[in-house]
PDB file of C-alpha atoms in Angstrom:
ATOM      1  CA  MET A 263       2.019 -17.073  13.176  1.00  0.00           C
ATOM      2  CA  ILE A 264       4.596 -15.457  10.702  1.00  0.00           C
ATOM      3  CA  LYS A 265       6.179 -12.134  11.564  1.00  0.00           C
ATOM      4  CA  PRO A 266       8.442 -10.077   9.432  1.00  0.00           C
ATOM      5  CA  ASP A 267      12.048  -9.590  10.447  1.00  0.00           C
ATOM      6  CA  PHE A 268      11.857  -5.825  11.264  1.00  0.00           C
ATOM      7  CA  GLU A 269      15.410  -5.641  12.695  1.00  0.00           C
ATOM      8  CA  LYS A 270      16.985  -6.644   9.365  1.00  0.00           C
ATOM      9  CA  MET A 271      16.077  -3.437   7.602  1.00  0.00           C
ATOM     10  CA  ASN A 272      16.120  -0.806  10.398  1.00  0.00           C
ATOM     11  CA  GLY A 273      12.639  -1.403  11.412  1.00  0.00           C
ATOM     12  CA  LEU A 274      10.843  -1.263   8.054  1.00  0.00           C
ATOM     13  CA  VAL A 275       9.780  -3.934   5.630  1.00  0.00           C
ATOM     14  CA  PRO A 276       8.454  -3.290   1.986  1.00  0.00           C
ATOM     15  CA  ALA A 277       4.737  -4.170   1.759  1.00  0.00           C
ATOM     16  CA  ILE A 278       3.308  -4.558  -1.767  1.00  0.00           C
ATOM     17  CA  ALA A 279      -0.469  -4.089  -2.027  1.00  0.00           C
ATOM     18  CA  GLN A 280      -2.131  -6.201  -4.740  1.00  0.00           C
ATOM     19  CA  ASP A 281      -5.745  -6.543  -5.713  1.00  0.00           C
ATOM     20  CA  ALA A 282      -6.930  -9.849  -4.239  1.00  0.00           C
ATOM     21  CA  GLU A 283      -9.161 -10.609  -7.259  1.00  0.00           C
ATOM     22  CA  THR A 284      -7.157  -9.445 -10.348  1.00  0.00           C
ATOM     23  CA  GLY A 285      -3.624  -9.471  -9.008  1.00  0.00           C
ATOM     24  CA  GLU A 286      -3.032  -5.916 -10.175  1.00  0.00           C
ATOM     25  CA  VAL A 287      -0.201  -4.240  -8.176  1.00  0.00           C
ATOM     26  CA  LEU A 288      -1.747  -1.173  -6.416  1.00  0.00           C
ATOM     27  CA  MET A 289       1.077   0.228  -4.419  1.00  0.00           C
ATOM     28  CA  MET A 290       4.151  -0.308  -2.314  1.00  0.00           C
ATOM     29  CA  ALA A 291       4.672   1.231   1.096  1.00  0.00           C
ATOM     30  CA  TYR A 292       6.587   0.194   4.233  1.00  0.00           C
ATOM     31  CA  MET A 293       5.442  -1.345   7.483  1.00  0.00           C
ATOM     32  CA  ASN A 294       7.056  -1.284  10.964  1.00  0.00           C
ATOM     33  CA  GLU A 295       6.076  -3.450  13.693  1.00  0.00           C
ATOM     34  CA  GLU A 296       3.301  -1.064  14.927  1.00  0.00           C
ATOM     35  CA  ALA A 297       1.809  -0.945  11.413  1.00  0.00           C
ATOM     36  CA  TRP A 298       2.107  -4.687  11.192  1.00  0.00           C
ATOM     37  CA  ASN A 299       0.275  -5.248  14.500  1.00  0.00           C
ATOM     38  CA  LYS A 300      -2.388  -2.651  13.643  1.00  0.00           C
ATOM     39  CA  THR A 301      -3.054  -4.265  10.251  1.00  0.00           C
ATOM     40  CA  LEU A 302      -3.533  -7.718  11.951  1.00  0.00           C
ATOM     41  CA  GLU A 303      -5.721  -6.214  14.713  1.00  0.00           C
ATOM     42  CA  THR A 304      -8.065  -4.357  12.449  1.00  0.00           C
ATOM     43  CA  GLY A 305      -8.073  -6.100   9.034  1.00  0.00           C
ATOM     44  CA  ASP A 306      -7.305  -2.805   7.310  1.00  0.00           C
ATOM     45  CA  ALA A 307      -3.838  -1.990   5.892  1.00  0.00           C
ATOM     46  CA  HIS A 308      -1.710   0.176   8.114  1.00  0.00           C
ATOM     47  CA  TYR A 309       1.709   1.430   6.898  1.00  0.00           C
ATOM     48  CA  TRP A 310       4.482   3.505   8.199  1.00  0.00           C
ATOM     49  CA  SER A 311       4.732   6.983   6.458  1.00  0.00           C
ATOM     50  CA  ARG A 312       8.401   7.815   6.081  1.00  0.00           C
ATOM     51  CA  SER A 313       7.601  11.320   4.998  1.00  0.00           C
ATOM     52  CA  ARG A 314       5.328  12.111   8.085  1.00  0.00           C
ATOM     53  CA  ASN A 315       7.148   9.823  10.309  1.00  0.00           C
ATOM     54  CA  THR A 316       3.900   8.336  11.666  1.00  0.00           C
ATOM     55  CA  LEU A 317       1.583   5.449  11.591  1.00  0.00           C
ATOM     56  CA  TRP A 318      -0.714   5.777   8.491  1.00  0.00           C
ATOM     57  CA  HIS A 319      -4.255   3.983   8.092  1.00  0.00           C
ATOM     58  CA  LYS A 320      -4.483   3.645   4.414  1.00  0.00           C
ATOM     59  CA  GLY A 321      -7.665   5.437   3.317  1.00  0.00           C
ATOM     60  CA  GLY A 322      -8.159   7.093   6.773  1.00  0.00           C
ATOM     61  CA  THR A 323      -8.605  10.485   5.093  1.00  0.00           C
ATOM     62  CA  SER A 324      -9.835   9.521   1.623  1.00  0.00           C
ATOM     63  CA  GLY A 325     -12.179   6.586   2.490  1.00  0.00           C
ATOM     64  CA  HIS A 326     -10.250   4.389   0.044  1.00  0.00           C
ATOM     65  CA  VAL A 327      -9.192   1.773   2.580  1.00  0.00           C
ATOM     66  CA  GLN A 328      -7.594  -1.553   1.934  1.00  0.00           C
ATOM     67  CA  LYS A 329      -9.357  -4.564   3.451  1.00  0.00           C
ATOM     68  CA  ILE A 330      -6.882  -7.356   3.930  1.00  0.00           C
ATOM     69  CA  LYS A 331      -7.796 -10.743   2.406  1.00  0.00           C
ATOM     70  CA  SER A 332      -4.492 -12.406   2.934  1.00  0.00           C
ATOM     71  CA  ILE A 333      -0.805 -11.617   3.623  1.00  0.00           C
ATOM     72  CA  LYS A 334       2.091 -13.368   2.098  1.00  0.00           C
ATOM     73  CA  ILE A 335       5.710 -13.098   3.397  1.00  0.00           C
ATOM     74  CA  ASP A 336       8.838 -13.956   1.457  1.00  0.00           C
ATOM     75  CA  CYS A 337      11.357 -16.602   2.312  1.00  0.00           C
ATOM     76  CA  ASP A 338      13.697 -14.020   4.072  1.00  0.00           C
ATOM     77  CA  GLU A 339      10.812 -12.724   6.080  1.00  0.00           C
ATOM     78  CA  ASP A 340      11.603  -8.999   4.953  1.00  0.00           C
ATOM     79  CA  THR A 341       8.989  -8.433   2.219  1.00  0.00           C
ATOM     80  CA  LEU A 342       5.157  -8.560   2.400  1.00  0.00           C
ATOM     81  CA  VAL A 343       2.494  -8.938  -0.224  1.00  0.00           C
ATOM     82  CA  LEU A 344      -0.873  -7.827   0.932  1.00  0.00           C
ATOM     83  CA  LEU A 345      -3.691  -9.123  -1.032  1.00  0.00           C
ATOM     84  CA  VAL A 346      -6.437  -6.518  -0.615  1.00  0.00           C
ATOM     85  CA  ASP A 347      -9.952  -5.455  -1.415  1.00  0.00           C
ATOM     86  CA  GLN A 348      -9.431  -1.817  -2.461  1.00  0.00           C
ATOM     87  CA  ILE A 349     -12.457   0.118  -1.285  1.00  0.00           C
ATOM     88  CA  GLY A 350     -13.485   3.070  -3.393  1.00  0.00           C
ATOM     89  CA  GLY A 351     -11.366   1.909  -6.378  1.00  0.00           C
ATOM     90  CA  ALA A 352      -8.202   4.000  -5.842  1.00  0.00           C
ATOM     91  CA  ALA A 353      -5.000   3.163  -4.088  1.00  0.00           C
ATOM     92  CA  CYS A 354      -2.971   6.182  -5.269  1.00  0.00           C
ATOM     93  CA  HIS A 355      -3.046   9.569  -3.414  1.00  0.00           C
ATOM     94  CA  LYS A 356      -2.957  11.183  -6.940  1.00  0.00           C
ATOM     95  CA  GLY A 357      -6.386   9.653  -7.606  1.00  0.00           C
ATOM     96  CA  TYR A 358      -5.354   6.829  -9.796  1.00  0.00           C
ATOM     97  CA  ARG A 359      -6.450   3.137  -9.259  1.00  0.00           C
ATOM     98  CA  SER A 360      -2.801   2.096  -8.936  1.00  0.00           C
ATOM     99  CA  CYS A 361       0.273   4.104  -7.845  1.00  0.00           C
ATOM    100  CA  PHE A 362       1.845   2.455 -10.883  1.00  0.00           C
ATOM    101  CA  TYR A 363      -0.184   4.366 -13.205  1.00  0.00           C
ATOM    102  CA  ARG A 364       2.471   5.187 -15.981  1.00  0.00           C
ATOM    103  CA  GLU A 365       4.486   2.762 -17.971  1.00  0.00           C
ATOM    104  CA  ILE A 366       7.133   2.816 -20.672  1.00  0.00           C
ATOM    105  CA  LYS A 367       5.816   1.226 -23.721  1.00  0.00           C
ATOM    106  CA  ASP A 368       7.461   1.192 -27.185  1.00  0.00           C
ATOM    107  CA  GLY A 369       9.722   4.038 -25.919  1.00  0.00           C
ATOM    108  CA  GLU A 370       6.751   6.222 -24.698  1.00  0.00           C
ATOM    109  CA  VAL A 371       5.281   6.929 -21.299  1.00  0.00           C
ATOM    110  CA  ILE A 372       1.577   6.272 -21.220  1.00  0.00           C
ATOM    111  CA  GLU A 373      -0.905   6.128 -18.404  1.00  0.00           C
ATOM    112  CA  CYS A 374      -2.085   2.653 -17.872  1.00  0.00           C
ATOM    113  CA  SER A 375      -4.331   3.118 -14.841  1.00  0.00           C
ATOM    114  CA  PRO A 376      -7.560   4.968 -14.615  1.00  0.00           C
ATOM    115  CA  ILE A 377      -8.051   8.137 -12.506  1.00  0.00           C
ATOM    116  CA  VAL A 378     -10.778   7.567  -9.941  1.00  0.00           C
ATOM    117  CA  PHE A 379     -10.927  10.744  -8.009  1.00  0.00           C
ATOM    118  CA  ASP A 380      -9.660  14.380  -7.885  1.00  0.00           C
ATOM    119  CA  PRO A 381      -7.114  14.759  -5.025  1.00  0.00           C
ATOM    120  CA  LYS A 382      -7.938  18.397  -4.608  1.00  0.00           C
ATOM    121  CA  GLU A 383     -11.494  17.449  -3.745  1.00  0.00           C
ATOM    122  CA  VAL A 384     -10.502  14.665  -1.380  1.00  0.00           C
ATOM    123  CA  TYR A 385      -7.578  16.149   0.446  1.00  0.00           C
ATOM    124  CA  LYS A 386      -8.684  19.595   1.395  1.00  0.00           C
TER     125      LYS A 386
END
């Protein structure tokens, strides 16, 4: 079994969620050992919320959960790529398919990911 080196980065490792079918990068969050273990135990992505200082079940409030298809770990054992099935179509808490919904193209900022839901309706 592989296991991230949580000690290297003060208990947290970056975890990049990527659509398992398309390869689209959906989001980046952090995992601590508790989130890692819960993810392995449940098959749903769990992260560590730095702003709330608590374990976070992705989609626990919105229903937009991430079902783990596979997990990749880098050679230094300090970064993860989660290949996921994004239930409900949105990974971003602002309602977009991807947290990376903006890009700079030809010197202009454009939205490059569709909005899937209205956050005001979901997070009441």
